[in-house]
Amino acid sequence: MSVQLKPVELAKTLPPRLLRFFARFPPQALSSSASTTLSTSSSDPNANLGEDGGQTVDTSPAYENPFRNTKNPITGKWHDPIYSLRRQADLVKLAEAHGVQKLLPFTTKALEERTRTREEFGLRVKGTGVGQRVKGKWWERNMRGRLEKRRQAMLDMPQMIQTWKQLGHGRGWKKFPK
């Protein structure tokens, strides 16, 4: 009896948004449609033919992930996910806050998936790898050389002042800065 009450008690604590999601898309582990499978034990190739000779079609809908895009098997047209990435992230945050994230279908917004992709691919920011540089703007690329030239000029400044004074304050001076 307590096993049956536990999911009910859990459902009472969930926010309405999660309740609506689980009502519309029950967890795959708990739904009965996911556990039913079509089995053909007969070796006869005509075993699954209908009365009119045509093939019978399984009318029970296969479990479709509302977070993934789906392809219509008849037209071949792809349909967008029912929940956008932003709404997926909101649902995942709510589910994690209430401890039911394991009941959600697969999504790239789940914490486990995010950590897995971060470990697999890293940050994937251009210029952060070994031997890579970010292109940057023109002034950013040339800043290092300009600062080095300025530093060298400051180091040579005492000698330049001495030469200026010896030549007579500008007479015969050829090293005017550009």
mmCIF file of C-alpha atoms in Angstrom:
data_model
loop_
_atom_site.group_PDB
_atom_site.id
_atom_site.type_symbol
_atom_site.label_atom_id
_atom_site.label_comp_id
_atom_site.label_asym_id
_atom_site.label_seq_id
_atom_site.Cartn_x
_atom_site.Cartn_y
_atom_site.Cartn_z
ATOM 1 C CA MET A 1 0.000 0.000 0.000
ATOM 2 C CA SER A 2 2.837 2.421 0.804
ATOM 3 C CA VAL A 3 4.422 1.685 -2.576
ATOM 4 C CA GLN A 4 1.249 2.935 -4.296
ATOM 5 C CA LEU A 5 1.039 6.011 -2.075
ATOM 6 C CA LYS A 6 4.591 7.138 -2.691
ATOM 7 C CA PRO A 7 4.080 8.238 -6.342
ATOM 8 C CA VAL A 8 0.777 9.844 -5.373
ATOM 9 C CA GLU A 9 2.431 11.773 -2.546
ATOM 10 C CA LEU A 10 5.210 12.770 -4.921
ATOM 11 C CA ALA A 11 2.680 13.974 -7.501
ATOM 12 C CA LYS A 12 1.011 16.189 -4.905
ATOM 13 C CA THR A 13 4.284 18.024 -4.282
ATOM 14 C CA LEU A 14 5.076 18.676 -7.962
ATOM 15 C CA PRO A 15 4.326 22.070 -9.501
ATOM 16 C CA PRO A 16 1.424 22.224 -11.975
ATOM 17 C CA ARG A 17 3.772 22.666 -14.924
ATOM 18 C CA LEU A 18 5.473 19.322 -14.268
ATOM 19 C CA LEU A 19 2.132 17.664 -13.566
ATOM 20 C CA ARG A 20 0.789 18.812 -16.943
ATOM 21 C CA PHE A 21 3.937 17.559 -18.673
ATOM 22 C CA PHE A 22 3.752 14.126 -17.026
ATOM 23 C CA ALA A 23 0.015 13.917 -17.754
ATOM 24 C CA ARG A 24 0.595 14.647 -21.413
ATOM 25 C CA PHE A 25 3.802 12.603 -21.738
ATOM 26 C CA PRO A 26 3.909 9.929 -19.036
ATOM 27 C CA PRO A 27 7.376 8.601 -18.196
ATOM 28 C CA GLN A 28 8.442 5.800 -20.509
ATOM 29 C CA ALA A 29 9.124 3.460 -17.583
ATOM 30 C CA LEU A 30 5.614 3.919 -16.211
ATOM 31 C CA SER A 31 3.591 3.998 -19.427
ATOM 32 C CA SER A 32 1.999 0.755 -20.558
ATOM 33 C CA SER A 33 2.270 1.560 -24.256
ATOM 34 C CA ALA A 34 6.059 1.492 -24.097
ATOM 35 C CA SER A 35 6.151 -2.008 -22.677
ATOM 36 C CA THR A 36 3.905 -3.597 -25.309
ATOM 37 C CA THR A 37 5.748 -5.047 -28.252
ATOM 38 C CA LEU A 38 4.593 -6.736 -31.384
ATOM 39 C CA SER A 39 5.827 -10.310 -31.531
ATOM 40 C CA THR A 40 5.520 -12.675 -34.458
ATOM 41 C CA SER A 41 6.091 -16.252 -33.480
ATOM 42 C CA SER A 42 4.885 -17.642 -36.790
ATOM 43 C CA SER A 43 7.299 -18.335 -39.619
ATOM 44 C CA ASP A 44 4.498 -17.764 -42.152
ATOM 45 C CA PRO A 45 5.196 -14.540 -44.130
ATOM 46 C CA ASN A 46 1.441 -13.951 -44.506
ATOM 47 C CA ALA A 47 0.785 -14.226 -40.781
ATOM 48 C CA ASN A 48 0.242 -10.490 -40.247
ATOM 49 C CA LEU A 49 -2.044 -9.946 -43.238
ATOM 50 C CA GLY A 50 -5.499 -8.547 -42.541
ATOM 51 C CA GLU A 51 -8.826 -9.871 -43.768
ATOM 52 C CA ASP A 52 -8.631 -7.912 -47.020
ATOM 53 C CA GLY A 53 -5.103 -9.155 -47.726
ATOM 54 C CA GLY A 54 -3.433 -5.892 -46.746
ATOM 55 C CA GLN A 55 -0.924 -5.616 -43.939
ATOM 56 C CA THR A 56 -2.273 -4.743 -40.523
ATOM 57 C CA VAL A 57 -0.852 -1.585 -39.031
ATOM 58 C CA ASP A 58 -0.021 -1.329 -35.361
ATOM 59 C CA THR A 59 -2.220 1.552 -34.193
ATOM 60 C CA SER A 60 -0.621 1.956 -30.763
ATOM 61 C CA PRO A 61 1.544 5.081 -31.005
ATOM 62 C CA ALA A 62 5.237 4.557 -30.394
ATOM 63 C CA TYR A 63 6.712 6.700 -27.643
ATOM 64 C CA GLU A 64 7.924 9.923 -29.184
ATOM 65 C CA ASN A 65 10.252 12.187 -27.301
ATOM 66 C CA PRO A 66 8.643 15.656 -27.075
ATOM 67 C CA PHE A 67 12.116 17.181 -26.826
ATOM 68 C CA ARG A 68 13.343 15.805 -30.186
ATOM 69 C CA ASN A 69 12.216 16.533 -33.727
ATOM 70 C CA THR A 70 10.251 13.741 -35.403
ATOM 71 C CA LYS A 71 9.901 12.564 -38.962
ATOM 72 C CA ASN A 72 6.515 11.734 -40.415
ATOM 73 C CA PRO A 73 6.887 8.188 -41.799
ATOM 74 C CA ILE A 74 4.383 8.818 -44.614
ATOM 75 C CA THR A 75 5.384 12.242 -45.916
ATOM 76 C CA GLY A 76 8.990 12.211 -44.729
ATOM 77 C CA LYS A 77 8.571 15.738 -43.358
ATOM 78 C CA TRP A 78 10.402 16.651 -40.174
ATOM 79 C CA HIS A 79 8.383 18.244 -37.368
ATOM 80 C CA ASP A 80 9.892 20.518 -34.762
ATOM 81 C CA PRO A 81 10.047 19.393 -31.132
ATOM 82 C CA ILE A 82 6.954 20.074 -29.066
ATOM 83 C CA TYR A 83 9.060 21.811 -26.409
ATOM 84 C CA SER A 84 11.647 24.420 -27.389
ATOM 85 C CA LEU A 85 15.135 24.392 -25.882
ATOM 86 C CA ARG A 86 14.193 27.204 -23.513
ATOM 87 C CA ARG A 87 11.100 25.360 -22.270
ATOM 88 C CA GLN A 88 13.153 22.139 -22.003
ATOM 89 C CA ALA A 89 15.659 23.929 -19.792
ATOM 90 C CA ASP A 90 12.854 25.283 -17.610
ATOM 91 C CA LEU A 91 11.316 21.803 -17.221
ATOM 92 C CA VAL A 92 14.688 20.243 -16.408
ATOM 93 C CA LYS A 93 15.363 22.880 -13.746
ATOM 94 C CA LEU A 94 11.949 22.265 -12.186
ATOM 95 C CA ALA A 95 12.431 18.492 -12.293
ATOM 96 C CA GLU A 96 15.888 18.750 -10.705
ATOM 97 C CA ALA A 97 14.508 20.964 -7.954
ATOM 98 C CA HIS A 98 11.854 18.331 -7.164
ATOM 99 C CA GLY A 99 14.055 15.278 -7.710
ATOM 100 C CA VAL A 100 12.214 13.768 -10.691
ATOM 101 C CA GLN A 101 14.719 14.503 -13.485
ATOM 102 C CA LYS A 102 15.147 10.753 -14.119
ATOM 103 C CA LEU A 103 11.515 10.585 -15.250
ATOM 104 C CA LEU A 104 11.999 13.138 -18.032
ATOM 105 C CA PRO A 105 12.758 11.939 -21.565
ATOM 106 C CA PHE A 106 16.227 12.407 -23.012
ATOM 107 C CA THR A 107 17.196 16.033 -23.560
ATOM 108 C CA THR A 108 20.445 17.863 -24.163
ATOM 109 C CA LYS A 109 19.532 20.188 -21.297
ATOM 110 C CA ALA A 110 19.788 17.452 -18.651
ATOM 111 C CA LEU A 111 22.661 17.827 -16.203
ATOM 112 C CA GLU A 112 24.144 14.407 -17.035
ATOM 113 C CA GLU A 113 24.141 15.155 -20.757
ATOM 114 C CA ARG A 114 25.674 18.585 -20.264
ATOM 115 C CA THR A 115 28.513 17.222 -18.142
ATOM 116 C CA ARG A 116 29.096 14.394 -20.631
ATOM 117 C CA THR A 117 29.400 16.767 -23.582
ATOM 118 C CA ARG A 118 31.591 19.151 -21.566
ATOM 119 C CA GLU A 119 33.963 16.276 -20.763
ATOM 120 C CA GLU A 120 33.913 15.019 -24.352
ATOM 121 C CA PHE A 121 34.354 18.296 -26.218
ATOM 122 C CA GLY A 122 35.633 20.751 -23.614
ATOM 123 C CA LEU A 123 34.757 24.426 -23.892
ATOM 124 C CA ARG A 124 35.163 24.514 -27.688
ATOM 125 C CA VAL A 125 36.089 28.182 -27.691
ATOM 126 C CA LYS A 126 38.309 29.127 -30.605
ATOM 127 C CA GLY A 127 41.768 30.079 -29.500
ATOM 128 C CA THR A 128 41.773 28.181 -26.203
ATOM 129 C CA GLY A 129 43.570 25.104 -27.515
ATOM 130 C CA VAL A 130 47.301 24.450 -27.556
ATOM 131 C CA GLY A 131 49.068 26.716 -30.055
ATOM 132 C CA GLN A 132 45.876 28.566 -31.022
ATOM 133 C CA ARG A 133 45.305 32.285 -30.953
ATOM 134 C CA VAL A 134 42.145 34.311 -31.206
ATOM 135 C CA LYS A 135 42.237 36.550 -34.280
ATOM 136 C CA GLY A 136 41.175 39.734 -32.515
ATOM 137 C CA LYS A 137 40.860 43.246 -33.952
ATOM 138 C CA TRP A 138 43.665 45.060 -35.753
ATOM 139 C CA TRP A 139 44.560 47.171 -32.730
ATOM 140 C CA GLU A 140 44.568 44.067 -30.495
ATOM 141 C CA ARG A 141 46.893 42.181 -32.824
ATOM 142 C CA ASN A 142 49.346 45.095 -33.057
ATOM 143 C CA MET A 143 49.227 46.145 -29.413
ATOM 144 C CA ARG A 144 52.081 43.908 -28.297
ATOM 145 C CA GLY A 145 54.498 45.332 -30.865
ATOM 146 C CA ARG A 146 53.417 48.899 -30.154
ATOM 147 C CA LEU A 147 53.894 48.485 -26.399
ATOM 148 C CA GLU A 148 57.319 46.925 -26.943
ATOM 149 C CA LYS A 149 58.338 49.823 -29.184
ATOM 150 C CA ARG A 150 57.090 52.298 -26.554
ATOM 151 C CA ARG A 151 58.969 50.472 -23.774
ATOM 152 C CA GLN A 152 62.188 50.507 -25.804
ATOM 153 C CA ALA A 153 61.769 54.245 -26.466
ATOM 154 C CA MET A 154 61.388 54.892 -22.740
ATOM 155 C CA LEU A 155 64.566 52.908 -22.032
ATOM 156 C CA ASP A 156 66.466 54.934 -24.651
ATOM 157 C CA MET A 157 65.058 58.249 -23.389
ATOM 158 C CA PRO A 158 68.033 59.259 -21.119
ATOM 159 C CA GLN A 159 70.491 58.816 -24.009
ATOM 160 C CA MET A 160 68.181 60.780 -26.326
ATOM 161 C CA ILE A 161 67.931 63.661 -23.830
ATOM 162 C CA GLN A 162 71.703 63.726 -23.470
ATOM 163 C CA THR A 163 72.166 63.867 -27.251
ATOM 164 C CA TRP A 164 69.537 66.654 -27.527
ATOM 165 C CA LYS A 165 71.371 68.768 -24.982
ATOM 166 C CA GLN A 166 74.747 68.234 -26.668
ATOM 167 C CA LEU A 167 73.491 69.266 -30.095
ATOM 168 C CA GLY A 168 71.990 72.496 -28.813
ATOM 169 C CA HIS A 169 68.292 71.933 -28.355
ATOM 170 C CA GLY A 170 67.286 70.789 -31.802
ATOM 171 C CA ARG A 171 70.052 72.079 -34.096
ATOM 172 C CA GLY A 172 71.105 69.179 -36.294
ATOM 173 C CA TRP A 173 68.589 66.881 -34.688
ATOM 174 C CA LYS A 174 67.519 64.047 -37.002
ATOM 175 C CA LYS A 175 65.673 61.672 -34.654
ATOM 176 C CA PHE A 176 62.278 63.381 -34.415
ATOM 177 C CA PRO A 177 59.595 60.863 -33.456
ATOM 178 C CA LYS A 178 57.154 59.826 -36.166
#
